[in-house]
Amino acid sequence: MLRSLCILLFLFSCLINATQFDDPYQGYIVVENQNEAQLKSLALKQVLIKVSGNKEITALSDSNSLFQNINTMLSQYGYVNLGSTRYFTAVFDKHKINQALTDMQQSIWGDTRPITLVWLISDGQGERKLVSDNVITSASDNVLSQTLQNEQLNRGIKLQFPLMDLDDNLAISVSDVSGRFYGQIASASMRYNTNHFVVAQWQEDSTSMGTLTWQLVTYNEQNKQSRVLINEESRGSKESLITAMIDKVADYYAGQYAISINPDGELSQTITVNGITSLAQLTELTALLGNLLSVSSYSIAHVDVSTVTIDIQVNGGLDSFKNGLLAQPHLQAELSDSNEFNFNWR
């Protein structure tokens, strides 16, 4: 029994380190003084929010029956220590969660969750600097680090901070970020391979309260254009404002990439992908399509030199399907005024 428990804990430890909390169907709850039944409920609540993208889903009356039958939805659970923090972690059955959300007429948000790079100016106590990845990982700012970790777990999205090494310092300055020079910021962001970035400034006052001004921006590498998706300014505590920012970013992504199962049947769509020059690339393309929740099934209709035409049965609407494709780093949409789904492989 003891040997089996040790193996279970080892497997959970490996899983967490490997996925870095990426699986939306896996809940992670910090263990304090809750009993195991409470921990299971908290884990299920976290998973329902991450998979639906709806932070208020557990307020719906239809969710009550799920909490009364938690054990039937669990695949495995256990405990793991990471540093000084002890977590309860629970994996829920993907198909049962998806079916429950479909029955509740809720959207399902799969694995299309863009990594968001955060350029954050911390302005207070006589210092004005860009927050680096080292500040977050070393927890030298405990409030910021803990809030980011908790919210990323709760909403199922990943935020990344720049290294602020020599390359970053040569490419960008605090003035570029505070001045909202999006072209310069986008250029500095390219090394991190992300098309979405947050530009933010935290201005702390003498009461430990402050103002957070931030924008969520997307950058189109093909036409070199930046677009502001969200623009916010609020005053409050650092914890509450960072939490609200992450919630709004997660809500935006859920609106773009979550799908609603169409009760009247699936839609059909043909896409073309140019630049497929090897079997390895074709295999990678088909694996990409197979992992998209908005793709019910697909078949290769035609291959012509380096162009592949694929017929796809689509779950949900075409907008969420196309948004999911646009979020893939290997696919770049061709600029066109038509409604055709043409992409270049990169």
Short mmCIF file of C-alpha atoms in Angstrom, two decimals:
data_model
loop_
_atom_site.label_atom_id
_atom_site.label_comp_id
_atom_site.label_asym_id
_atom_site.label_seq_id
_atom_site.Cartn_x
_atom_site.Cartn_y
_atom_site.Cartn_z
CA MET A 1 0.00 0.00 0.00
CA LEU A 2 2.77 2.43 1.00
CA ARG A 3 4.72 1.54 -2.17
CA SER A 4 1.64 2.21 -4.35
CA LEU A 5 1.07 5.57 -2.65
CA CYS A 6 4.69 6.59 -3.23
CA ILE A 7 4.43 5.64 -6.90
CA LEU A 8 1.21 7.66 -7.19
CA LEU A 9 2.81 10.73 -5.63
CA PHE A 10 5.85 10.37 -7.89
CA LEU A 11 3.65 10.18 -10.98
CA PHE A 12 1.76 13.30 -9.93
CA SER A 13 5.03 15.14 -9.32
CA CYS A 14 6.32 14.21 -12.77
CA LEU A 15 3.01 15.19 -14.33
CA ILE A 16 3.00 18.64 -12.75
CA ASN A 17 6.61 19.32 -13.69
CA ALA A 18 6.06 18.14 -17.26
CA THR A 19 2.83 19.98 -18.00
CA GLN A 20 3.36 23.04 -15.80
CA PHE A 21 -0.34 22.99 -14.86
CA ASP A 22 -1.37 22.99 -18.55
CA ASP A 23 -4.18 20.39 -18.45
CA PRO A 24 -7.53 22.20 -18.06
CA TYR A 25 -9.13 18.95 -16.85
CA GLN A 26 -6.76 18.76 -13.88
CA GLY A 27 -7.39 20.78 -10.76
CA TYR A 28 -4.72 21.99 -8.33
CA ILE A 29 -5.76 23.22 -4.91
CA VAL A 30 -3.43 24.51 -2.20
CA VAL A 31 -3.97 22.35 0.88
CA GLU A 32 -4.71 24.34 4.01
CA ASN A 33 -7.26 22.97 6.48
CA GLN A 34 -9.86 21.55 4.07
CA ASN A 35 -11.02 17.95 4.25
CA GLU A 36 -10.77 15.71 1.19
CA ALA A 37 -14.41 16.20 0.16
CA GLN A 38 -13.92 19.97 0.17
CA LEU A 39 -10.71 19.64 -1.84
CA LYS A 40 -12.51 17.54 -4.47
CA SER A 41 -15.26 20.17 -4.73
CA LEU A 42 -12.75 22.98 -5.10
CA ALA A 43 -10.86 21.02 -7.77
CA LEU A 44 -14.07 20.34 -9.72
CA LYS A 45 -15.05 24.02 -9.51
CA GLN A 46 -11.63 25.02 -10.85
CA VAL A 47 -11.88 22.55 -13.74
CA LEU A 48 -15.41 23.64 -14.69
CA ILE A 49 -14.26 27.28 -14.81
CA LYS A 50 -11.13 26.45 -16.83
CA VAL A 51 -12.92 24.25 -19.36
CA SER A 52 -16.02 26.42 -19.81
CA GLY A 53 -14.21 29.77 -19.57
CA ASN A 54 -17.14 30.94 -17.41
CA LYS A 55 -16.05 32.09 -13.94
CA GLU A 56 -19.67 32.07 -12.72
CA ILE A 57 -20.55 28.58 -13.90
CA THR A 58 -20.86 27.10 -10.42
CA ALA A 59 -23.60 29.64 -9.63
CA LEU A 60 -25.82 27.87 -12.17
CA SER A 61 -28.35 25.50 -10.61
CA ASP A 62 -27.50 22.81 -13.19
CA SER A 63 -24.04 22.46 -11.66
CA ASN A 64 -25.38 21.22 -8.29
CA SER A 65 -25.79 17.64 -9.45
CA LEU A 66 -22.15 17.52 -10.61
CA PHE A 67 -20.88 18.26 -7.11
CA GLN A 68 -23.15 15.58 -5.68
CA ASN A 69 -21.56 12.99 -7.99
CA ILE A 70 -17.91 14.08 -7.98
CA ASN A 71 -16.47 10.59 -7.53
CA THR A 72 -18.10 9.37 -10.75
CA MET A 73 -16.25 12.10 -12.69
CA LEU A 74 -12.82 11.61 -11.11
CA SER A 75 -10.11 9.70 -12.94
CA GLN A 76 -7.43 10.01 -10.23
CA TYR A 77 -6.38 12.24 -7.39
CA GLY A 78 -3.60 12.65 -4.84
CA TYR A 79 -1.25 15.04 -3.06
CA VAL A 80 2.08 16.53 -4.06
CA ASN A 81 4.55 18.96 -2.51
CA LEU A 82 6.09 21.67 -4.66
CA GLY A 83 8.63 23.63 -2.67
CA SER A 84 6.94 24.62 0.55
CA THR A 85 3.42 24.34 -0.91
CA ARG A 86 1.29 21.19 -0.68
CA TYR A 87 -1.26 20.66 -3.44
CA PHE A 88 -4.27 18.42 -3.81
CA THR A 89 -4.48 17.50 -7.48
CA ALA A 90 -7.38 15.79 -9.24
CA VAL A 91 -7.82 14.68 -12.85
CA PHE A 92 -11.41 14.61 -14.13
CA ASP A 93 -12.76 12.54 -17.01
CA LYS A 94 -12.60 14.74 -20.11
CA HIS A 95 -15.62 13.22 -21.84
CA LYS A 96 -17.81 13.45 -18.73
CA ILE A 97 -16.87 17.09 -18.13
CA ASN A 98 -17.52 17.97 -21.79
CA GLN A 99 -20.87 16.16 -21.77
CA ALA A 100 -21.89 17.91 -18.55
CA LEU A 101 -21.06 21.30 -20.04
CA THR A 102 -22.94 20.44 -23.24
CA ASP A 103 -25.99 19.42 -21.19
CA MET A 104 -25.74 22.77 -19.37
CA GLN A 105 -25.54 24.55 -22.75
CA GLN A 106 -22.11 25.91 -21.85
CA SER A 107 -19.21 26.37 -24.24
CA ILE A 108 -16.14 24.14 -24.08
CA TRP A 109 -12.69 25.71 -24.16
CA GLY A 110 -10.07 23.21 -25.27
CA ASP A 111 -6.30 23.44 -25.55
CA THR A 112 -6.16 26.62 -27.66
CA ARG A 113 -4.86 28.93 -24.96
CA PRO A 114 -2.31 31.45 -26.27
CA ILE A 115 0.67 32.24 -24.05
CA THR A 116 0.55 35.93 -23.20
CA LEU A 117 3.75 37.92 -22.76
CA VAL A 118 3.46 40.62 -20.09
CA TRP A 119 5.47 43.85 -20.29
CA LEU A 120 4.74 45.30 -16.85
CA ILE A 121 6.25 48.51 -15.51
CA SER A 122 6.42 48.61 -11.72
CA ASP A 123 6.43 52.26 -10.68
CA GLY A 124 6.68 52.88 -6.95
CA GLN A 125 8.95 53.39 -3.96
CA GLY A 126 11.37 55.41 -6.05
CA GLU A 127 11.81 52.66 -8.68
CA ARG A 128 10.50 52.45 -12.22
CA LYS A 129 11.42 49.22 -13.99
CA LEU A 130 10.16 46.42 -16.18
CA VAL A 131 9.25 43.28 -14.22
CA SER A 132 11.37 40.32 -15.34
CA ASP A 133 10.76 36.58 -15.29
CA ASN A 134 13.30 36.32 -12.48
CA VAL A 135 11.14 38.50 -10.23
CA ILE A 136 8.22 36.11 -10.72
CA THR A 137 10.09 32.82 -10.38
CA SER A 138 12.11 33.96 -7.37
CA ALA A 139 9.00 35.42 -5.71
CA SER A 140 10.88 38.59 -4.83
CA ASP A 141 7.49 40.28 -5.23
CA ASN A 142 5.36 37.86 -3.20
CA VAL A 143 2.02 39.51 -3.93
CA LEU A 144 2.57 39.55 -7.68
CA SER A 145 4.07 36.05 -7.84
CA GLN A 146 1.36 34.41 -5.71
CA THR A 147 -1.49 36.21 -7.47
CA LEU A 148 -0.18 35.21 -10.89
CA GLN A 149 0.27 31.58 -9.89
CA ASN A 150 -3.20 31.32 -8.32
CA GLU A 151 -4.98 32.99 -11.22
CA GLN A 152 -3.17 30.99 -13.89
CA LEU A 153 -4.23 27.80 -12.10
CA ASN A 154 -7.80 29.00 -11.66
CA ARG A 155 -8.34 30.21 -15.23
CA GLY A 156 -6.10 27.82 -17.15
CA ILE A 157 -4.03 30.38 -19.03
CA LYS A 158 -0.30 31.03 -19.02
CA LEU A 159 1.40 34.40 -18.65
CA GLN A 160 5.06 34.83 -19.47
CA PHE A 161 7.36 37.66 -18.41
CA PRO A 162 10.40 38.82 -20.40
CA LEU A 163 13.86 37.76 -19.27
CA MET A 164 15.10 41.34 -19.37
CA ASP A 165 18.53 40.06 -20.32
CA LEU A 166 20.96 41.89 -22.60
CA ASP A 167 18.88 41.15 -25.71
CA ASP A 168 15.71 42.56 -24.15
CA ASN A 169 17.46 45.62 -22.78
CA LEU A 170 18.91 46.37 -26.22
CA ALA A 171 15.54 45.84 -27.91
CA ILE A 172 13.23 47.79 -25.60
CA SER A 173 13.19 50.39 -22.85
CA VAL A 174 10.83 51.40 -20.07
CA SER A 175 9.96 54.47 -22.17
CA ASP A 176 8.92 52.26 -25.12
CA VAL A 177 6.47 50.42 -22.87
CA SER A 178 5.14 53.47 -21.02
CA GLY A 179 4.75 55.29 -24.36
CA ARG A 180 2.80 52.35 -25.83
CA PHE A 181 5.07 52.04 -28.87
CA TYR A 182 3.40 48.82 -29.94
CA GLY A 183 5.60 48.24 -32.99
CA GLN A 184 8.76 48.32 -30.86
CA ILE A 185 7.13 46.14 -28.19
CA ALA A 186 5.95 43.64 -30.81
CA SER A 187 9.46 43.46 -32.28
CA ALA A 188 10.94 42.75 -28.83
CA SER A 189 8.23 40.15 -28.20
CA MET A 190 9.01 38.07 -31.30
CA ARG A 191 11.80 36.11 -29.58
CA TYR A 192 9.14 34.69 -27.22
CA ASN A 193 7.05 33.31 -30.10
CA THR A 194 3.75 34.78 -28.94
CA ASN A 195 1.28 36.91 -30.88
CA HIS A 196 -0.46 38.32 -27.81
CA PHE A 197 1.11 40.60 -25.25
CA VAL A 198 -0.02 42.75 -22.35
CA VAL A 199 1.39 46.26 -21.90
CA ALA A 200 0.85 47.35 -18.30
CA GLN A 201 1.95 49.92 -15.75
CA TRP A 202 1.46 49.62 -11.99
CA GLN A 203 1.67 52.98 -10.21
CA GLU A 204 1.80 52.47 -6.44
CA ASP A 205 0.99 55.24 -3.99
CA SER A 206 1.82 55.67 -0.31
CA THR A 207 -1.19 53.63 0.88
CA SER A 208 -0.06 50.39 -0.82
CA MET A 209 -2.91 50.94 -3.23
CA GLY A 210 -2.32 52.01 -6.78
CA THR A 211 -3.46 52.28 -10.37
CA LEU A 212 -3.05 49.58 -13.01
CA THR A 213 -3.26 50.66 -16.64
CA TRP A 214 -3.06 47.86 -19.19
CA GLN A 215 -3.84 46.78 -22.74
CA LEU A 216 -4.06 43.35 -24.34
CA VAL A 217 -2.54 43.63 -27.82
CA THR A 218 -2.30 41.22 -30.74
CA TYR A 219 0.32 41.54 -33.46
CA ASN A 220 -0.04 40.35 -37.04
CA GLU A 221 3.43 39.45 -38.27
CA GLN A 222 2.31 39.40 -41.90
CA ASN A 223 1.00 42.95 -42.18
CA LYS A 224 3.04 44.31 -39.22
CA GLN A 225 -0.09 45.69 -37.59
CA SER A 226 -0.89 45.74 -33.86
CA ARG A 227 -4.44 45.79 -32.54
CA VAL A 228 -5.57 46.68 -29.02
CA LEU A 229 -8.10 44.09 -27.83
CA ILE A 230 -8.69 45.32 -24.27
CA ASN A 231 -7.88 48.70 -22.70
CA GLU A 232 -8.35 49.10 -18.94
CA GLU A 233 -7.42 51.43 -16.09
CA SER A 234 -8.44 50.74 -12.48
CA ARG A 235 -7.42 51.65 -8.94
CA GLY A 236 -7.14 49.24 -6.01
CA SER A 237 -4.77 46.78 -4.42
CA LYS A 238 -2.16 45.04 -6.56
CA GLU A 239 -3.70 41.62 -5.86
CA SER A 240 -7.23 42.64 -6.85
CA LEU A 241 -6.14 44.49 -9.99
CA ILE A 242 -3.84 41.72 -11.27
CA THR A 243 -6.61 39.18 -10.58
CA ALA A 244 -9.12 41.29 -12.53
CA MET A 245 -6.65 41.69 -15.41
CA ILE A 246 -6.08 37.94 -15.73
CA ASP A 247 -9.82 37.28 -15.52
CA LYS A 248 -10.49 39.70 -18.39
CA VAL A 249 -7.72 38.21 -20.52
CA ALA A 250 -9.08 34.70 -19.87
CA ASP A 251 -12.63 35.85 -20.65
CA TYR A 252 -11.44 37.30 -23.96
CA TYR A 253 -9.67 34.08 -24.95
CA ALA A 254 -12.67 31.99 -23.95
CA GLY A 255 -14.87 34.16 -26.15
CA GLN A 256 -12.50 33.59 -29.07
CA TYR A 257 -11.67 29.89 -28.71
CA ALA A 258 -14.42 28.15 -26.69
CA ILE A 259 -16.92 26.28 -28.82
CA SER A 260 -20.60 25.51 -28.44
CA ILE A 261 -21.63 22.10 -29.72
CA ASN A 262 -24.16 22.58 -32.51
CA PRO A 263 -27.27 20.47 -31.72
CA ASP A 264 -28.36 20.66 -35.38
CA GLY A 265 -25.21 18.96 -36.63
CA GLU A 266 -21.69 19.80 -37.69
CA LEU A 267 -20.56 22.36 -40.24
CA SER A 268 -18.27 21.62 -43.17
CA GLN A 269 -15.28 23.72 -44.15
CA THR A 270 -12.39 23.27 -46.58
CA ILE A 271 -8.99 24.74 -45.81
CA THR A 272 -5.80 24.91 -47.86
CA VAL A 273 -2.32 24.94 -46.36
CA ASN A 274 0.66 25.97 -48.48
CA GLY A 275 4.28 25.15 -47.75
CA ILE A 276 3.93 21.49 -46.76
CA THR A 277 7.12 20.06 -48.27
CA SER A 278 7.69 16.87 -46.28
CA LEU A 279 5.86 13.94 -44.75
CA ALA A 280 6.99 15.15 -41.32
CA GLN A 281 5.26 18.50 -41.85
CA LEU A 282 2.10 16.78 -43.08
CA THR A 283 2.12 14.56 -40.00
CA GLU A 284 2.54 17.62 -37.78
CA LEU A 285 -0.35 19.37 -39.56
CA THR A 286 -2.70 16.43 -39.11
CA ALA A 287 -1.71 16.12 -35.44
CA LEU A 288 -2.48 19.82 -34.99
CA LEU A 289 -5.96 19.37 -36.49
CA GLY A 290 -6.56 16.26 -34.41
CA ASN A 291 -5.92 18.21 -31.22
CA LEU A 292 -8.30 21.07 -32.02
CA LEU A 293 -11.58 20.74 -30.14
CA SER A 294 -13.36 22.59 -32.96
CA VAL A 295 -12.40 19.81 -35.41
CA SER A 296 -14.77 16.86 -35.28
CA SER A 297 -13.13 14.98 -38.16
CA TYR A 298 -11.09 15.70 -41.26
CA SER A 299 -9.89 14.11 -44.47
CA ILE A 300 -7.16 15.11 -46.93
CA ALA A 301 -8.97 15.97 -50.14
CA HIS A 302 -6.03 16.84 -52.38
CA VAL A 303 -2.25 17.23 -52.38
CA ASP A 304 -0.64 19.34 -55.11
CA VAL A 305 3.14 19.76 -54.78
CA SER A 306 3.37 21.76 -51.51
CA THR A 307 -0.33 22.62 -51.12
CA VAL A 308 -2.68 20.43 -49.09
CA THR A 309 -6.47 20.75 -49.25
CA ILE A 310 -8.37 19.37 -46.27
CA ASP A 311 -12.10 18.85 -45.75
CA ILE A 312 -13.10 19.38 -42.13
CA GLN A 313 -16.23 18.73 -40.07
CA VAL A 314 -16.41 21.59 -37.59
CA ASN A 315 -17.73 21.55 -34.02
CA GLY A 316 -19.29 24.87 -33.05
CA GLY A 317 -19.15 27.95 -35.24
CA LEU A 318 -16.74 28.85 -38.01
CA ASP A 319 -15.45 31.90 -36.12
CA SER A 320 -14.12 29.88 -33.17
CA PHE A 321 -12.73 27.32 -35.64
CA LYS A 322 -10.83 29.99 -37.59
CA ASN A 323 -9.66 31.70 -34.39
CA GLY A 324 -8.29 28.36 -33.23
CA LEU A 325 -6.33 27.97 -36.46
CA LEU A 326 -5.00 31.53 -36.27
CA ALA A 327 -3.68 30.84 -32.77
CA GLN A 328 -1.44 28.02 -34.00
CA PRO A 329 2.17 29.19 -34.37
CA HIS A 330 2.77 27.05 -37.49
CA LEU A 331 -0.19 28.49 -39.40
CA GLN A 332 -0.21 31.97 -40.90
CA ALA A 333 -3.35 33.17 -42.63
CA GLU A 334 -2.99 34.58 -46.13
CA LEU A 335 -4.19 38.17 -46.42
CA SER A 336 -7.43 38.09 -48.38
CA ASP A 337 -10.73 39.96 -48.61
CA SER A 338 -12.56 36.66 -49.18
CA ASN A 339 -13.89 34.21 -46.63
CA GLU A 340 -11.54 31.46 -47.80
CA PHE A 341 -9.51 29.57 -45.20
CA ASN A 342 -6.03 29.71 -46.74
CA PHE A 343 -2.91 29.34 -44.63
CA ASN A 344 0.85 29.14 -45.03
CA TRP A 345 2.88 26.64 -43.02
CA ARG A 346 5.84 28.18 -41.20
#
